[in-house]
Coordinates of C-alpha atoms (C1' of nucleotides) in Angstrom, one line a residue:
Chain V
X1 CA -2.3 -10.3 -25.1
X2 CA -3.9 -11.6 -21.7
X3 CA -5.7 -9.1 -19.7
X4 CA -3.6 -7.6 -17.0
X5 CA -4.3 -8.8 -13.3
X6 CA -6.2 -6.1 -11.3
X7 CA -4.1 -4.1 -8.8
X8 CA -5.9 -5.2 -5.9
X9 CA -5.7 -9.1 -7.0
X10 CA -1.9 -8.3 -7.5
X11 CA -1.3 -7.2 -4.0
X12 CA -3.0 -9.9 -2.7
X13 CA -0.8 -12.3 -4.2
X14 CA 2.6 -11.9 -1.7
X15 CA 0.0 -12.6 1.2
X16 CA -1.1 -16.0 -0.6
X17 CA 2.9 -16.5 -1.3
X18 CA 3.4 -16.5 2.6
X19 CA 0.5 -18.5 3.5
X20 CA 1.6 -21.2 1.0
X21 CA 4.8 -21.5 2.2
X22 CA 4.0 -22.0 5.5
X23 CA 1.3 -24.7 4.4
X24 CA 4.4 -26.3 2.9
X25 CA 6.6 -26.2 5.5
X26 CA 3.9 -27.8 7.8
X27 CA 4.0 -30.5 5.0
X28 CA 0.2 -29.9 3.9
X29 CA -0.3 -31.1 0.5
X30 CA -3.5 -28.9 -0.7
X31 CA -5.2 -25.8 0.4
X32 CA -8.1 -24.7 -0.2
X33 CA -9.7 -21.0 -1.2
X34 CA -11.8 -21.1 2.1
X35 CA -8.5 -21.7 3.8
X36 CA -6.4 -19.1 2.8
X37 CA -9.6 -16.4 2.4
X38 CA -10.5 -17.6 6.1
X39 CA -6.5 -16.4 7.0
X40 CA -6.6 -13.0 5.3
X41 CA -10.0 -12.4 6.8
X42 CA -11.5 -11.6 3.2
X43 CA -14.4 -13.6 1.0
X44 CA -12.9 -17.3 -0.6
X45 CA -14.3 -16.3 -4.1
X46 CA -12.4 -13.7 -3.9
X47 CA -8.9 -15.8 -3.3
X48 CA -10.2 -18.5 -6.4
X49 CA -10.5 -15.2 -8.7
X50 CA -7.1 -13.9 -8.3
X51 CA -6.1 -17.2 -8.3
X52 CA -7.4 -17.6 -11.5
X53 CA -6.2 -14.2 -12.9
X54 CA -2.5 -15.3 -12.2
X55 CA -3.3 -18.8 -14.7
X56 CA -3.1 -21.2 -12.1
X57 CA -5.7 -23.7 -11.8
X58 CA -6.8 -26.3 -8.6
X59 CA -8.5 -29.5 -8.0
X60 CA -12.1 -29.6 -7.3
X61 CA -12.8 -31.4 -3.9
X62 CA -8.9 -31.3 -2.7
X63 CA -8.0 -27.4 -3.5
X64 CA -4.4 -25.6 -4.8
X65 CA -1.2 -27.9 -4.5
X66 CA 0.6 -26.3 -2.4
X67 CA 4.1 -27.1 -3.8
X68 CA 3.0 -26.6 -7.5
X69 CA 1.3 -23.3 -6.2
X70 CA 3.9 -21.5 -4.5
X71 CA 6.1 -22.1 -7.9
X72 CA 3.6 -20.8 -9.8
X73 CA 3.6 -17.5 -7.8
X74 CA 7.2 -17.4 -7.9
X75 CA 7.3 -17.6 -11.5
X76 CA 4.3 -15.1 -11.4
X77 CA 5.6 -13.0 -9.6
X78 CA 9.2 -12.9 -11.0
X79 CA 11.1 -14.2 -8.1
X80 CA 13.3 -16.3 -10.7
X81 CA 14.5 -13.6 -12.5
X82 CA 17.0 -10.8 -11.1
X83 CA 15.9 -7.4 -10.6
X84 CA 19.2 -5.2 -10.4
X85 CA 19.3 -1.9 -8.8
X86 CA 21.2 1.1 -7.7
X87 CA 20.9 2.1 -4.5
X88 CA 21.0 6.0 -3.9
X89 CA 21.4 7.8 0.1
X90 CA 23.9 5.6 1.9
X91 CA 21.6 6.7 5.4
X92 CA 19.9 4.7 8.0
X93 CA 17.6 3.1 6.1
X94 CA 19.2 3.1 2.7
X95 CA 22.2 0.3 4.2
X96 CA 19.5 -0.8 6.3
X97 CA 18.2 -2.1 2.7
X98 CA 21.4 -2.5 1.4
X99 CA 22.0 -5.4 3.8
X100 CA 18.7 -6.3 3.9
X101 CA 18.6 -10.2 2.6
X102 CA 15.1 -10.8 2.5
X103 CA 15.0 -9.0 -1.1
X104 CA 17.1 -11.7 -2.7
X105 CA 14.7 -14.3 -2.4
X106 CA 12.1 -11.9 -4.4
X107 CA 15.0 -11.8 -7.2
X108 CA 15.5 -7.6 -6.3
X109 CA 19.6 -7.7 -6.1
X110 CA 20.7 -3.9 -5.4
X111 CA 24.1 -4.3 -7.3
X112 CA 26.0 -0.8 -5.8
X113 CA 25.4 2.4 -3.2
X114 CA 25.4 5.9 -4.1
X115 CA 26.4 8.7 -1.6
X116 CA 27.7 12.2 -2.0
X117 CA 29.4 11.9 1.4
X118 CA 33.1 11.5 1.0
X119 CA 33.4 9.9 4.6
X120 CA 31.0 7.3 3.4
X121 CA 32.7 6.7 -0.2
X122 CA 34.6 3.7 -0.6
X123 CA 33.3 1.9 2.2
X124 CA 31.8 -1.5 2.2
X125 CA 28.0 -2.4 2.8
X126 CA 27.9 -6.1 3.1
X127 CA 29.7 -7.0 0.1
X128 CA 28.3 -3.4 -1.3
X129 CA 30.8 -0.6 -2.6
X130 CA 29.7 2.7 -2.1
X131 CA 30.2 5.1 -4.9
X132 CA 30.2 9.2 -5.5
X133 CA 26.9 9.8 -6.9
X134 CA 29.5 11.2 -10.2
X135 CA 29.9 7.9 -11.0
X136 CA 26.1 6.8 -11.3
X137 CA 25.8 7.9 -15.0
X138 CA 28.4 6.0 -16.2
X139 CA 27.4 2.7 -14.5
X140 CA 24.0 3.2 -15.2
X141 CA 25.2 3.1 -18.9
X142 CA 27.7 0.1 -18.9
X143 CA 25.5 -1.9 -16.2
X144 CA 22.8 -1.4 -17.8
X145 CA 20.4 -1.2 -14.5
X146 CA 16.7 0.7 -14.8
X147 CA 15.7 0.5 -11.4
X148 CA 17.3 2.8 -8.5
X149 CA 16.0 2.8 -4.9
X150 CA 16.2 6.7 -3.8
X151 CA 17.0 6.7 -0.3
X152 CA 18.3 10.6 0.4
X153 CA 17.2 12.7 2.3
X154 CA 14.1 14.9 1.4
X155 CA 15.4 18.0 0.4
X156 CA 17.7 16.2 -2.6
X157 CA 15.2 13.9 -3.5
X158 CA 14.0 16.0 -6.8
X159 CA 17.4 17.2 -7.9
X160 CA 19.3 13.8 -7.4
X161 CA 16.2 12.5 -9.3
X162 CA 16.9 14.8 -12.3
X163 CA 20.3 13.2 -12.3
X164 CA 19.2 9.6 -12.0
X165 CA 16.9 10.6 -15.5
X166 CA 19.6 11.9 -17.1
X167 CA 21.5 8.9 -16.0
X168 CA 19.0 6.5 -17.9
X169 CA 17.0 5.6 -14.6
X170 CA 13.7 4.5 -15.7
X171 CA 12.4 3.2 -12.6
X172 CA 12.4 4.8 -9.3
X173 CA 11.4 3.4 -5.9
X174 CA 11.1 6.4 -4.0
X175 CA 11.8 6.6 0.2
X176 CA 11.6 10.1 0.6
X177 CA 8.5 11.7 1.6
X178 CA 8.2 13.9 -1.5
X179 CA 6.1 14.2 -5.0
X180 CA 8.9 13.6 -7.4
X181 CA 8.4 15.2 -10.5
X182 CA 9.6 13.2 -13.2
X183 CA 8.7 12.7 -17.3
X184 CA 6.1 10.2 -18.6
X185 CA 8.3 7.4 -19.6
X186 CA 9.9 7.4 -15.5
X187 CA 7.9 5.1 -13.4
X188 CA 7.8 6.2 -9.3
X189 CA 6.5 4.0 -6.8
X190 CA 6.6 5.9 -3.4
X191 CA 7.2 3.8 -0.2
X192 CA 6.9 6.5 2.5
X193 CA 7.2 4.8 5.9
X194 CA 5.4 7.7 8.0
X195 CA 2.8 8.0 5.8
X196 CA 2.1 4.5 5.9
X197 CA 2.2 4.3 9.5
X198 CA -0.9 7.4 9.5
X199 CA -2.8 5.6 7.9
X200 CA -2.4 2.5 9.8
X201 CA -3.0 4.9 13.2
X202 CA -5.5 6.5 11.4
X203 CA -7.5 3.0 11.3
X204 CA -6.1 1.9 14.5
X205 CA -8.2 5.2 16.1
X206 CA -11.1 4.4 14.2
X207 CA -11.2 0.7 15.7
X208 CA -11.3 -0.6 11.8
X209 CA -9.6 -3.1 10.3
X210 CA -7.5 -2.1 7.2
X211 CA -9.0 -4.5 4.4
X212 CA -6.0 -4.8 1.9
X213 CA -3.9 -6.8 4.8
X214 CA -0.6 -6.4 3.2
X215 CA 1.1 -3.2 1.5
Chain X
X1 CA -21.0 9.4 14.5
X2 CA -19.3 10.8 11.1
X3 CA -18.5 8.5 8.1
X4 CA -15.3 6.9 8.2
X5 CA -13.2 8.2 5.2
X6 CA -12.6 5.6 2.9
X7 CA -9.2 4.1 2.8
X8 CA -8.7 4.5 -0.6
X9 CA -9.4 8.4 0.2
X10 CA -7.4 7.9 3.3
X11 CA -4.3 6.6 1.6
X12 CA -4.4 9.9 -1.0
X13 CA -4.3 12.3 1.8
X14 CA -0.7 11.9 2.4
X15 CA 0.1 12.9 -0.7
X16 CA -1.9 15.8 -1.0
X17 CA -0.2 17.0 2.4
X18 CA 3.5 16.6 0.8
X19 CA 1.8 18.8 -2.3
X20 CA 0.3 21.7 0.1
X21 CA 3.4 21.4 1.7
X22 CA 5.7 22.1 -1.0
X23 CA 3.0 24.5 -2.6
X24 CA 3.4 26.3 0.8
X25 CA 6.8 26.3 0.9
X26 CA 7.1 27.9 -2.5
X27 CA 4.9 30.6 -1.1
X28 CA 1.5 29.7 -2.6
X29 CA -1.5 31.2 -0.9
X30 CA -3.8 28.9 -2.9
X31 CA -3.9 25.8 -4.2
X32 CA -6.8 24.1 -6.5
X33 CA -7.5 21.0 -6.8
X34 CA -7.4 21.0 -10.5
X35 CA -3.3 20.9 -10.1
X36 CA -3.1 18.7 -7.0
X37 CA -4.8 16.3 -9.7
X38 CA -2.4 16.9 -12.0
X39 CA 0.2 16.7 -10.3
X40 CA -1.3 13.1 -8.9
X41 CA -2.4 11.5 -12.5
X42 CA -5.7 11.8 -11.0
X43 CA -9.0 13.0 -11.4
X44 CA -10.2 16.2 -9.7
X45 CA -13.5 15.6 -8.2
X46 CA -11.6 12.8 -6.6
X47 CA -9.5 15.3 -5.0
X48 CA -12.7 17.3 -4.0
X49 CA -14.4 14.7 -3.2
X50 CA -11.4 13.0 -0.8
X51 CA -10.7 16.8 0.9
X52 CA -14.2 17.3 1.5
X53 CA -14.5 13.5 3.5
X54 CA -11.7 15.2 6.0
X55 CA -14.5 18.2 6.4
X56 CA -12.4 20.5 4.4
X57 CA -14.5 23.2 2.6
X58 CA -12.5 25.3 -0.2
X59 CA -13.1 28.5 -1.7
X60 CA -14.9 28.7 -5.2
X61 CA -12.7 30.9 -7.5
X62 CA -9.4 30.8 -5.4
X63 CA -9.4 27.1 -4.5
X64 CA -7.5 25.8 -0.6
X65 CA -6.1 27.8 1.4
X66 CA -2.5 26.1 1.8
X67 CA -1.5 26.9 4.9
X68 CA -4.9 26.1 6.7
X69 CA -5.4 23.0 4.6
X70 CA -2.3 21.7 5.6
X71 CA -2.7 22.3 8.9
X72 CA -6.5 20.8 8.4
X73 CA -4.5 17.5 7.2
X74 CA -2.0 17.3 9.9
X75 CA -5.1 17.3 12.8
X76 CA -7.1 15.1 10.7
X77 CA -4.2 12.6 10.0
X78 CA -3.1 13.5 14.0
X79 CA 0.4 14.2 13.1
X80 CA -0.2 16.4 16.5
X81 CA -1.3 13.6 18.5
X82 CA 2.2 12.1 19.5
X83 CA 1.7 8.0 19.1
X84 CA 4.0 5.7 20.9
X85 CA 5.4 2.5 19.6
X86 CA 7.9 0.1 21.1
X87 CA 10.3 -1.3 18.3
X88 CA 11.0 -4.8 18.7
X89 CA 13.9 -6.3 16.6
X90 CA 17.3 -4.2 16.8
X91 CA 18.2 -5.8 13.0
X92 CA 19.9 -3.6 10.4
X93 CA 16.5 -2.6 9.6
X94 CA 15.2 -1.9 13.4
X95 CA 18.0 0.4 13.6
X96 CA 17.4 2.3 10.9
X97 CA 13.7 2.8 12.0
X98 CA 14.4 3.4 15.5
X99 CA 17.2 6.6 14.4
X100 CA 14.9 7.5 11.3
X101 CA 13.8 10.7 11.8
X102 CA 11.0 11.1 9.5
X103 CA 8.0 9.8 12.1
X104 CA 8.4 12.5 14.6
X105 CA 7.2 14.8 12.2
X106 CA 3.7 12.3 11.7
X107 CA 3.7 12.1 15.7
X108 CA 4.6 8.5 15.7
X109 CA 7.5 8.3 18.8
X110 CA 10.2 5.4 19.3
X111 CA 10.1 5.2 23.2
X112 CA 12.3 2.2 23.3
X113 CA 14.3 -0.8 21.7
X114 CA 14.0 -4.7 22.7
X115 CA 15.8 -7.5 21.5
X116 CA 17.5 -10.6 22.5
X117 CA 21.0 -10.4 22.0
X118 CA 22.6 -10.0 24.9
X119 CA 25.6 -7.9 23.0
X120 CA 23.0 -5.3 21.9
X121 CA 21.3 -4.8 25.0
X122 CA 22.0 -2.3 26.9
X123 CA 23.5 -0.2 24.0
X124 CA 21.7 3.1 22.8
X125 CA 20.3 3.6 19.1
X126 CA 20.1 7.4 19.2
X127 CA 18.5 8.2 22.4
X128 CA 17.0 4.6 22.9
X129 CA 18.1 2.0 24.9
X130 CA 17.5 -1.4 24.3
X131 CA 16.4 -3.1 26.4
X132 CA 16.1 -7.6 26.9
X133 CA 12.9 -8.4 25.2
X134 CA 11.7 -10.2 29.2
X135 CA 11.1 -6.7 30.0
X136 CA 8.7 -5.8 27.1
X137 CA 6.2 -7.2 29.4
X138 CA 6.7 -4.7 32.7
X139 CA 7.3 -1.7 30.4
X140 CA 4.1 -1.9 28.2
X141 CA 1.9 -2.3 31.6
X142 CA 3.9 0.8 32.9
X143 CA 4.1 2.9 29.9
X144 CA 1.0 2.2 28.5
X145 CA 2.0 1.4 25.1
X146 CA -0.2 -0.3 22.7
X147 CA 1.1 0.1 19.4
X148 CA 4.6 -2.4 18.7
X149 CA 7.4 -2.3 15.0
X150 CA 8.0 -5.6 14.9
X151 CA 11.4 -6.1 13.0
X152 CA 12.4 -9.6 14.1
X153 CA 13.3 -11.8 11.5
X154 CA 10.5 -14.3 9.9
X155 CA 11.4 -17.2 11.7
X156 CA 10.8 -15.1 15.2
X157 CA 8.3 -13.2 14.5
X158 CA 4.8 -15.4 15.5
X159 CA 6.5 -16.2 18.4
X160 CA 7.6 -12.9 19.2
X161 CA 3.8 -11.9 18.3
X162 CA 2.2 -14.3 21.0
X163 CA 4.7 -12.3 23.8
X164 CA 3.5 -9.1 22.6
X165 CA 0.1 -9.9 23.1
X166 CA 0.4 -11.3 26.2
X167 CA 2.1 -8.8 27.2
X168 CA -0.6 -6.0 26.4
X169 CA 0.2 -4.9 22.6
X170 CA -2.8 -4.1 20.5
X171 CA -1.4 -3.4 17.1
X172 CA 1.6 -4.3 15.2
X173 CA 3.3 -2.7 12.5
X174 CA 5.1 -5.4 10.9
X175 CA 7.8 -5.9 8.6
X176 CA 8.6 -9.5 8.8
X177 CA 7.1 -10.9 5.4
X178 CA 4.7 -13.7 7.4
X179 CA 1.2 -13.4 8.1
X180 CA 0.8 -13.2 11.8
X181 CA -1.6 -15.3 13.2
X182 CA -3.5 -12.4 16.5
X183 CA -6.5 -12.8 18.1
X184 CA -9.7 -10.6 17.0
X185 CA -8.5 -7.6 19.2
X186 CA -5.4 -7.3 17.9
X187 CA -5.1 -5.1 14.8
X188 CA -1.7 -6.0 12.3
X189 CA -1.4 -4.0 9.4
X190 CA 1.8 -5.1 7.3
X191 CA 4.8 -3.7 6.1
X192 CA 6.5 -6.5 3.7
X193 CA 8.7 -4.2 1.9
X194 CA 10.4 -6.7 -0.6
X195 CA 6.5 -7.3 -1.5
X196 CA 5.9 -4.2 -2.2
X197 CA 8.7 -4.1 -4.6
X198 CA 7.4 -7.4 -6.0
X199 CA 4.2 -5.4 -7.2
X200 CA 6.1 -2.5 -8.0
X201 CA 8.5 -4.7 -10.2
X202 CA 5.4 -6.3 -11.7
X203 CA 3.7 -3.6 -12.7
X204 CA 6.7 -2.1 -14.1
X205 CA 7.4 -5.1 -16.6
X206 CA 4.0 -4.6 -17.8
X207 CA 4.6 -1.0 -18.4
X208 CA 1.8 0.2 -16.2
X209 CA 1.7 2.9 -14.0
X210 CA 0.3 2.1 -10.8
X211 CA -3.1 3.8 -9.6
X212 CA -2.1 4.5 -6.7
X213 CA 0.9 6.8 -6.1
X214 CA 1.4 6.3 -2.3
X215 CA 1.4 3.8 -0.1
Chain E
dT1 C1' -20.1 40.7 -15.0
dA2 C1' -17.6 36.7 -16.7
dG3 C1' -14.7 33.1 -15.5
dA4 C1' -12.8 30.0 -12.5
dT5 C1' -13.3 26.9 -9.1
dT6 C1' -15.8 24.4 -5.4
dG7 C1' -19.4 21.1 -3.9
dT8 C1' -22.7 17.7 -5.2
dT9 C1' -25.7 14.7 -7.7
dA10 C1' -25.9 11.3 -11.3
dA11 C1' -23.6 7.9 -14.3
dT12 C1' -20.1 4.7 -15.0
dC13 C1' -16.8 1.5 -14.0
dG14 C1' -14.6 -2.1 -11.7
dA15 C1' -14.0 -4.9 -7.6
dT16 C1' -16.3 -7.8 -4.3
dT17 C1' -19.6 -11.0 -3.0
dA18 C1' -23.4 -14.4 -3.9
dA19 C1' -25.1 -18.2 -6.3
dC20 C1' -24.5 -22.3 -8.4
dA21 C1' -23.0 -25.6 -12.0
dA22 C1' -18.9 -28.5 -13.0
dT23 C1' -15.7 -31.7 -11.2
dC24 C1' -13.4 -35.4 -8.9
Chain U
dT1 C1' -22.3 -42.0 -4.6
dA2 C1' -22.2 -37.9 -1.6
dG3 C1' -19.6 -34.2 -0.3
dA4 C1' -16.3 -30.9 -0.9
dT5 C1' -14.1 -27.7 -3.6
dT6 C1' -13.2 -25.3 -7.9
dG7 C1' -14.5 -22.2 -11.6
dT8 C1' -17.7 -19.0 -13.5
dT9 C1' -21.8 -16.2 -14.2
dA10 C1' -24.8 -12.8 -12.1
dA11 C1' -25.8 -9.4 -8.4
dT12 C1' -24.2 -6.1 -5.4
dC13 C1' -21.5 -2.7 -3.7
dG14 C1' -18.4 1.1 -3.6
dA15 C1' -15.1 4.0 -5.8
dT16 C1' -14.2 6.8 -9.8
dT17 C1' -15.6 9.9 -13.2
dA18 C1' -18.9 13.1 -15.6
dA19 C1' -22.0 16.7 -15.5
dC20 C1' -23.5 20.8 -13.6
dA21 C1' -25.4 24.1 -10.3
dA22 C1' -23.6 27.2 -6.7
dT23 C1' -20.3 30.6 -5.4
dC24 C1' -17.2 34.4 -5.2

DNA sequence: TAGATTGTTAATCGATTAACAATC
DNA sequence: TAGATTGTTAATCGATTAACAATC
């Protein structure tokens, strides 16, 4: 088995995604290391290493092609292949996301929305149905979907996430600003907005510039 | 001058405020950090060691005091110290930002809305109006604002960017997945949530658990 | 007191950076 | 060829973890 890409090298990679798209589009041919690293503000040996770690090799003297590059990272990073999800927590920001098109071209496709609300049931987010949160179990099973984006509000977070377990969920990419407790096998990634935002402040009062420029 | 915490430490503390929270809530006098550890998938002298960089001292035998160590974390992370932000971009996503009601309770403050669209201006998202983005410009000179949510889409957003600047702005939270080009000044920190779920996405085909909970 | 927990010093680990040979 | 850039090994740096004394 090849060795896992580090963390840090893996959240570097969407950054080099952008900046080789927009080499593209200004019809550039190569980049170099120097280039991008010079970009991001971070070391160039640095840029050929995670490079390197995703399989991809350059040209010494002319660089990375930029065409053949920005596939690479695509097929990297899974854009290719579909990434269904749930939706839970029909809210601001959960059809905020629901209509959001930017995921599609990252291969995340958020097949339905879950609500408890009955005003909210039945209605149509973008092409989008919104379902009773009742009916998540058995469309988790026939559907066969992993992934659910948990959008509620913070005081249902844990128990609608006991529910999403029971309904198979195995993957959760969590909005609320909460510590969800769930079992080994159940894999949370927290996204909390706020708490992103303090830490940016937090820097932003320190006069320091955040060194992981992107997530 | 005090050490700056380091952002890896900084990034924790978040989490360890939603924990003393709930421990709080749940009417826990004390809480070690033994089970904040646990709780986290982490290792405890981490946790001492991160509390003790925000000048937090413990008792040995009992462990933190919840209610004054959370109210250590909110004056250390300023949740008391309101921040004020423009949003610029009254998308889907904008909106949802602009009525989320999350960031009051970090001290980060919507003040107002800007876009171009003339059918949007004018209208009110919650309690904001927005306003045509020409008079970004007047406002941040009279309000002193310094901190912009950019939510324009991609194609937008560098140009956007240059106005802001011009215009006064000397840090932007941005969600547009592009890497903005600012002067030295001008501190970005990015928000490319569809990246975020790339990593999370990655990680989760290789069935690892990502190091670091939050953020 | 004994035991539990903090705070801190030392050891380890892994990521970043520096140096430089290989390549075209 | 000379020069630029990659790829890689070695050195450095900083974060994490282990060990343990101090404390109540």
């Amino acid at each position: 088995m090849t060795k896992n890409i580090p963390v840090p090298s893996l959240k570097r990679l969407p950054n080099y995604y952008h900046i080789v798209c927009q080499a593209l589009e200004s019809g550039e041919k190569f980049i170099s290391s120097a280039t991008i690293a010079r970009i991001l503000d971070i070391d160039d040996t640095q840029v050929r290493k995670d490079i390197a770690a995703t399989g991809y090799v350059g040209k010494p003297k002319v660089g990375f092609d930029t065409k053949e590059f920005k596939e690479h990272l695509e097929d990297f990073l899974g854009f290719n292949k579909t990434k269904e999800a749930f939706l839970v927590g029909a809210g601001n920001l959960g059809i905020a996301l629901a209509k959001y098109d930017g995921f599609r071209k990252y291969g995340l496709e958020i097949l339905a929305v879950f609500d408890n609300d009955p005003h909210k049931i039945g209605i149509k987010i973008g092409k989008k149905e919104v379902f009773p949160i009742s009916k998540l179990h058995d469309l988790v099973k026939r559907m066969k979907v992993q992934v659910a984006i948990l959008t509620v509000p913070s005081e249902f977070a844990q128990d609608v996430t006991y529910f999403l377990i029971e309904s198979g969920i195995k993957a959760i990419w969590n909005f609320a600003p909460v510590n969800l407790k769930v079992p080994e096998d159940v894999l949370v990634r927290n996204q909390d907005l706020a708490a992103n935002f303090v830490v940016f402040s937090t820097l932003l009062s320190e006069k320091r510039r955040s060194p992981d420029t992107l997530i």
